[in-house]
Amino acid sequence: MTNDTDHTGMLARARGALTGLAVGDALGMPTQSMSAEQIGQAYGGPIHGFLDAVDWQPIAPGMRAGSVTDDTEQALLLARRLIEDGGELDVLAYAHDLLRWEDDMKAKGSFDLLGPSTKAALVALGEGVSPELTGRTGTTNGGAMRAAPVGIAFAPGERLAAAAYRSCIVTHNTVQGVDATTLVAAAVSYGVGGANLADAVHRALVLTERRERSGCWSAKASVLARTRMAVEWVESEGCRLDDAEFARWLREVVGTSVEANESVPAAFAIARRHAAEPFDALCLAASVGGDTDTIAAMAGAMIGACLGPDAFGRERRELVERVNGLGLDALAARLVDLRTGAGR
């Protein structure tokens, strides 16, 4: 049962959500967009800690161990916008935040960090297309990867669902994009409120299914249906597999691509199976191949929301903070203030 009156506990779990997001992202940074075979070739086998990216890493060649990617950067951008707007997200201002962030990344020499849906939406936005229209084809996981701040700032319910929708319409205004964003935000929200991982996962599925449907139609498979099937399979069969067999099932049956209907079910399946092994969960996500940084970041946000900031190891949390200068604790506190009314 969630308990939104436990402010100290909420603050710890909010810190855990942002910590899990960043730690997962940093673990998956050197393996993103690589196959499991390439990961083994580059790093000698599955990931067991933070690593410098090899110089032939397709997205982040040579990046320093412990560095986060656009997953964390965009999530924290959203957190700051939510705080500045007192929880009433200004979609147009957020769209321009994304454009400025992209310009900053280009100025630093990073030209290939954005996912396909976000990149296409920002190009359209820069050409003057309304932010209400730019995300009509976005079925990838960009909205979901940055959803953790919404889950911290809002208790489960209609306001959370509305905020999740507003947070993703600029880039991912499709049924798949909105469902994916709502699922991750809801799981984090239930965790911050005190639910254990199993309850957070199942309640997120129910909330997402029962809310008013939104987003543009796409012929691609349902994120919600595929996430439910993945979770149910993990609970009935997946616990019997070893890690190698489980990772193979993720790749071959669920999928680990940037598409939301693959990466979000994969993140939920990993989080549900490894709730008692939080750091191992993120290492598995970083090793599975595909969109590893985003899968690990989403799984980490959900697990951290349920277990708190030290679930992944205090030294690892401090390393990621030190390498990136993120200021997670202060952001978590202000997002909790929004949730409790102190920030409005």
Coordinates of C-alpha atoms in Angstrom, one line a residue:
M1 CA 0.0 0.0 0.0
T2 CA 1.3 3.5 -0.8
N3 CA 1.7 6.1 1.9
D4 CA 2.1 9.6 0.6
T5 CA 2.1 11.0 4.1
D6 CA 5.6 9.6 4.8
H7 CA 7.6 12.5 3.7
T8 CA 11.0 11.2 4.7
G9 CA 10.4 7.9 3.0
M10 CA 9.0 9.6 -0.1
L11 CA 12.1 11.8 -0.3
A12 CA 14.4 8.8 0.0
R13 CA 12.5 6.9 -2.7
A14 CA 12.4 9.9 -5.0
R15 CA 16.2 10.1 -4.7
G16 CA 16.3 6.4 -5.5
A17 CA 14.3 6.9 -8.6
L18 CA 16.6 9.6 -10.0
T19 CA 19.7 7.6 -8.8
G20 CA 18.5 4.4 -10.5
L21 CA 17.8 6.4 -13.7
A22 CA 21.3 7.8 -13.8
V23 CA 23.1 4.7 -12.7
G24 CA 21.3 2.5 -15.2
D25 CA 21.9 5.1 -17.9
A26 CA 25.7 5.2 -17.1
L27 CA 26.0 1.5 -17.1
G28 CA 24.3 1.2 -20.5
M29 CA 26.2 4.1 -22.0
P30 CA 29.2 2.1 -23.4
T31 CA 26.9 -0.7 -24.8
Q32 CA 24.0 1.3 -26.4
S33 CA 23.1 0.3 -29.9
M34 CA 25.4 -2.7 -29.8
S35 CA 24.5 -6.4 -30.1
A36 CA 25.2 -8.8 -27.3
E37 CA 28.0 -10.3 -29.4
Q38 CA 29.6 -6.8 -29.9
I39 CA 29.4 -6.1 -26.2
G40 CA 31.2 -9.3 -25.5
Q41 CA 33.9 -8.4 -28.1
A42 CA 34.3 -4.9 -26.8
Y43 CA 34.2 -5.5 -23.1
G44 CA 35.1 -9.2 -22.6
G45 CA 31.6 -10.3 -21.6
P46 CA 28.6 -9.0 -19.7
I47 CA 28.8 -5.7 -18.0
H48 CA 29.6 -5.7 -14.2
G49 CA 30.4 -2.1 -13.6
F50 CA 31.0 1.3 -15.1
L51 CA 33.3 1.3 -18.2
D52 CA 34.8 3.7 -20.6
A53 CA 33.2 3.3 -24.0
V54 CA 35.4 1.7 -26.7
D55 CA 36.5 4.0 -29.5
W56 CA 34.2 2.2 -31.9
Q57 CA 31.1 2.6 -29.7
P58 CA 28.4 3.8 -32.3
I59 CA 26.9 6.5 -30.2
A60 CA 29.4 7.6 -27.5
P61 CA 32.9 6.6 -28.6
G62 CA 35.5 7.0 -25.9
M63 CA 33.0 8.4 -23.4
R64 CA 34.2 8.3 -19.8
A65 CA 33.1 5.6 -17.4
G66 CA 30.1 6.7 -15.3
S67 CA 28.9 9.3 -17.8
V68 CA 25.1 9.6 -18.4
T69 CA 23.5 10.1 -21.8
D70 CA 20.5 12.0 -23.2
D71 CA 18.2 9.7 -21.1
T72 CA 19.2 11.4 -17.8
E73 CA 19.9 14.8 -19.4
Q74 CA 16.4 15.0 -20.8
A75 CA 14.7 13.6 -17.6
L76 CA 16.4 16.3 -15.5
L77 CA 15.5 18.9 -18.1
L78 CA 11.9 17.8 -17.6
A79 CA 12.3 17.9 -13.8
R80 CA 13.5 21.5 -13.9
R81 CA 10.7 22.5 -16.1
L82 CA 8.1 20.9 -13.8
I83 CA 9.6 22.7 -10.9
E84 CA 9.7 26.0 -12.6
D85 CA 6.1 25.7 -13.7
G86 CA 4.9 24.6 -10.3
G87 CA 3.8 21.2 -11.7
E88 CA 1.7 22.7 -14.5
L89 CA 3.9 21.8 -17.4
D90 CA 4.2 24.5 -20.1
V91 CA 4.5 22.3 -23.2
L92 CA 5.7 25.1 -25.4
A93 CA 8.4 26.2 -22.9
Y94 CA 9.5 22.5 -22.5
A95 CA 9.7 22.2 -26.3
H96 CA 12.1 25.2 -26.4
D97 CA 14.0 23.7 -23.5
L98 CA 14.6 20.6 -25.7
L99 CA 15.7 22.7 -28.6
R100 CA 18.2 24.7 -26.4
W101 CA 19.5 21.4 -25.0
E102 CA 20.0 20.0 -28.5
D103 CA 22.0 23.2 -29.4
D104 CA 24.1 22.8 -26.3
M105 CA 24.9 19.2 -27.2
K106 CA 25.9 20.2 -30.7
A107 CA 28.1 23.0 -29.3
K108 CA 29.9 20.3 -27.2
G109 CA 30.4 18.1 -30.3
S110 CA 27.6 15.6 -29.7
F111 CA 25.5 15.2 -32.9
D112 CA 24.0 11.7 -32.5
L113 CA 22.5 11.5 -29.1
L114 CA 18.8 12.0 -29.9
G115 CA 16.4 9.1 -30.6
P116 CA 14.6 9.1 -34.0
S117 CA 11.3 10.4 -32.7
T118 CA 12.7 13.2 -30.7
K119 CA 15.1 14.2 -33.5
A120 CA 12.2 14.3 -36.0
A121 CA 10.0 16.3 -33.6
L122 CA 12.7 18.9 -32.8
V123 CA 13.4 19.4 -36.5
A124 CA 9.7 20.0 -37.1
L125 CA 9.5 22.3 -34.1
G126 CA 12.4 24.3 -35.4
E127 CA 10.6 24.7 -38.7
G128 CA 7.6 26.2 -36.9
V129 CA 5.3 23.2 -36.5
S130 CA 3.1 23.4 -33.4
P131 CA 4.3 21.3 -30.4
E132 CA 0.8 19.8 -30.4
L133 CA 1.6 18.2 -33.8
T134 CA 5.3 17.5 -33.8
G135 CA 5.0 14.1 -32.0
R136 CA 2.3 12.4 -34.0
T137 CA 4.6 9.7 -35.3
G138 CA 6.7 9.1 -32.2
T139 CA 6.4 5.5 -31.2
T140 CA 9.8 5.1 -29.6
N141 CA 10.8 5.3 -25.9
G142 CA 11.9 9.0 -25.5
G143 CA 8.9 9.9 -23.5
A144 CA 9.2 6.9 -21.2
M145 CA 12.9 7.4 -20.6
R146 CA 12.4 10.8 -19.1
A147 CA 9.1 10.0 -17.2
A148 CA 10.6 9.4 -13.7
P149 CA 10.3 13.1 -12.6
V150 CA 6.5 13.0 -13.4
G151 CA 6.2 9.9 -11.2
I152 CA 7.9 11.7 -8.4
A153 CA 6.0 14.9 -8.7
F154 CA 2.5 13.4 -8.9
A155 CA 0.7 10.8 -6.8
P156 CA -1.0 8.1 -8.9
G157 CA -4.2 9.3 -10.5
E158 CA -5.7 11.6 -13.1
R159 CA -3.2 14.4 -12.5
L160 CA -0.3 12.0 -13.1
A161 CA -1.8 10.6 -16.3
A162 CA -2.4 14.2 -17.5
A163 CA 1.2 15.3 -16.7
A164 CA 2.6 12.2 -18.4
Y165 CA 0.7 13.0 -21.5
R166 CA 1.8 16.6 -21.5
S167 CA 5.4 15.6 -21.0
C168 CA 5.5 13.5 -24.1
I169 CA 3.2 15.1 -26.7
V170 CA 6.0 17.3 -28.2
T171 CA 7.9 14.2 -29.3
H172 CA 5.8 11.1 -28.7
N173 CA 2.1 11.9 -29.2
T174 CA 1.1 8.4 -30.2
V175 CA -0.8 5.7 -28.3
Q176 CA 2.5 3.8 -27.9
G177 CA 4.4 6.9 -26.7
V178 CA 1.8 8.0 -24.2
D179 CA 1.2 4.5 -22.8
A180 CA 4.9 4.0 -22.4
T181 CA 5.4 7.3 -20.6
T182 CA 2.4 6.7 -18.4
L183 CA 3.5 3.2 -17.5
V184 CA 7.0 4.3 -16.3
A185 CA 5.7 7.4 -14.5
A186 CA 3.0 5.4 -12.7
A187 CA 5.4 2.6 -11.6
V188 CA 7.8 5.3 -10.2
S189 CA 4.9 7.1 -8.6
Y190 CA 3.6 4.0 -6.8
G191 CA 7.2 3.2 -5.7
V192 CA 7.7 6.7 -4.3
G193 CA 4.4 6.3 -2.5
G194 CA 5.7 3.2 -0.7
A195 CA 4.6 0.3 -2.9
N196 CA 7.0 -2.7 -3.4
L197 CA 8.1 -3.5 -6.9
A198 CA 5.5 -6.1 -7.7
D199 CA 2.7 -3.9 -6.6
A200 CA 4.1 -0.8 -8.4
V201 CA 4.4 -2.8 -11.7
H202 CA 0.8 -4.2 -11.5
R203 CA -0.8 -0.9 -10.3
A204 CA 1.0 0.9 -13.1
L205 CA -0.5 -1.5 -15.7
V206 CA -4.0 -1.0 -14.2
L207 CA -3.7 2.8 -14.1
T208 CA -2.5 3.0 -17.6
E209 CA -5.3 0.7 -18.9
R210 CA -8.1 2.6 -17.0
R211 CA -7.1 6.1 -17.8
E212 CA -8.7 8.0 -20.7
R213 CA -7.0 7.0 -23.9
S214 CA -4.9 9.5 -25.7
G215 CA -2.3 9.8 -28.4
C216 CA -2.4 9.4 -32.2
W217 CA -3.1 5.9 -33.6
S218 CA -0.3 3.8 -34.9
A219 CA -0.4 0.3 -36.4
K220 CA 2.4 -0.8 -34.2
A221 CA 1.8 -3.3 -31.3
S222 CA 0.5 -2.1 -28.0
V223 CA 3.0 -1.1 -25.3
L224 CA 0.5 -1.9 -22.6
A225 CA -0.4 -5.3 -23.9
R226 CA 3.2 -6.4 -24.5
T227 CA 4.3 -5.1 -21.1
R228 CA 1.5 -7.0 -19.4
M229 CA 2.4 -10.2 -21.2
A230 CA 6.1 -9.8 -20.4
V231 CA 5.5 -9.3 -16.7
E232 CA 3.1 -12.2 -16.5
W233 CA 5.6 -14.5 -18.3
V234 CA 8.4 -13.4 -15.9
E235 CA 6.2 -14.2 -12.9
S236 CA 5.2 -17.6 -14.2
E237 CA 8.2 -18.8 -16.3
G238 CA 11.0 -16.3 -16.3
C239 CA 12.1 -17.0 -12.8
R240 CA 13.2 -20.5 -13.8
L241 CA 15.7 -19.3 -16.4
D242 CA 19.3 -18.4 -15.7
D243 CA 20.4 -14.9 -16.7
A244 CA 21.8 -15.9 -20.1
E245 CA 18.5 -17.7 -21.0
F246 CA 16.5 -14.7 -19.7
A247 CA 18.6 -12.3 -21.7
R248 CA 18.1 -14.4 -24.9
W249 CA 14.3 -14.4 -24.3
L250 CA 14.4 -10.6 -24.0
R251 CA 16.2 -10.2 -27.3
E252 CA 14.3 -12.8 -29.3
V253 CA 10.8 -12.6 -27.9
V254 CA 10.4 -9.1 -26.3
G255 CA 12.9 -7.1 -28.3
T256 CA 15.3 -4.5 -27.0
S257 CA 15.1 -1.8 -29.7
V258 CA 14.4 1.9 -29.3
E259 CA 10.7 1.1 -30.0
A260 CA 8.6 1.6 -26.9
N261 CA 6.7 -1.6 -27.4
E262 CA 10.0 -3.5 -27.0
S263 CA 12.2 -1.5 -24.6
V264 CA 9.5 -0.7 -22.1
P265 CA 8.3 -4.3 -21.7
A266 CA 11.9 -5.3 -21.5
A267 CA 12.6 -2.8 -18.7
F268 CA 9.5 -3.9 -16.8
A269 CA 10.5 -7.6 -17.2
I270 CA 14.0 -6.9 -15.9
A271 CA 12.8 -4.9 -12.9
R272 CA 10.2 -7.4 -12.0
R273 CA 12.6 -10.4 -12.2
H274 CA 15.5 -8.7 -10.4
A275 CA 13.8 -6.6 -7.7
A276 CA 15.9 -8.2 -5.0
E277 CA 19.1 -7.7 -7.1
P278 CA 19.0 -4.1 -8.1
F279 CA 22.5 -3.6 -9.4
D280 CA 22.5 -7.0 -11.1
A281 CA 19.3 -5.9 -12.8
L282 CA 20.9 -2.9 -14.4
C283 CA 24.0 -4.8 -15.4
L284 CA 21.8 -7.3 -17.2
A285 CA 20.0 -4.5 -18.9
A286 CA 23.3 -3.0 -20.0
S287 CA 24.5 -6.3 -21.3
V288 CA 21.4 -7.5 -23.2
G289 CA 22.1 -5.5 -26.4
G290 CA 20.0 -2.9 -28.2
D291 CA 18.8 0.3 -26.5
T292 CA 20.7 -0.7 -23.3
D293 CA 21.1 2.7 -21.7
T294 CA 17.4 3.5 -21.9
I295 CA 16.3 0.0 -20.8
A296 CA 18.6 0.2 -17.8
A297 CA 17.6 3.8 -17.0
M298 CA 13.8 2.9 -17.0
A299 CA 14.4 -0.3 -14.9
G300 CA 16.6 1.7 -12.6
A301 CA 14.1 4.4 -12.0
M302 CA 11.4 1.9 -11.1
I303 CA 13.6 -0.2 -8.8
G304 CA 15.1 2.9 -7.2
A305 CA 11.7 4.4 -6.5
C306 CA 10.8 1.2 -4.5
L307 CA 14.1 0.7 -2.8
G308 CA 15.8 4.1 -2.3
P309 CA 19.1 5.7 -3.4
D310 CA 21.6 3.2 -1.9
A311 CA 20.0 0.1 -3.5
F312 CA 22.7 0.3 -6.2
G313 CA 25.6 0.9 -3.9
R314 CA 26.4 4.3 -2.3
E315 CA 29.9 4.5 -4.0
R316 CA 28.3 3.9 -7.4
R317 CA 25.7 6.6 -6.8
E318 CA 28.5 9.0 -5.7
L319 CA 30.6 8.2 -8.7
V320 CA 27.8 9.0 -11.1
E321 CA 27.1 12.2 -9.3
R322 CA 30.8 13.2 -9.3
V323 CA 31.3 12.4 -13.0
N324 CA 28.2 14.3 -14.2
G325 CA 27.5 16.9 -11.5
L326 CA 23.8 16.1 -11.5
G327 CA 22.5 17.5 -8.2
L328 CA 19.9 14.7 -7.9
D329 CA 19.1 15.1 -4.3
A330 CA 18.0 18.7 -4.6
L331 CA 15.9 18.0 -7.6
A332 CA 14.2 15.0 -5.9
A333 CA 13.4 17.2 -2.9
R334 CA 11.7 19.9 -5.0
L335 CA 9.8 17.3 -7.0
V336 CA 8.5 15.8 -3.7
D337 CA 7.5 19.3 -2.7
L338 CA 5.3 19.5 -5.8
R339 CA 3.7 16.2 -4.9
T340 CA 2.9 17.2 -1.4
G341 CA 1.8 20.8 -2.3
A342 CA 4.8 22.5 -0.7
G343 CA 6.2 23.4 -4.1
R344 CA 3.0 25.1 -5.4

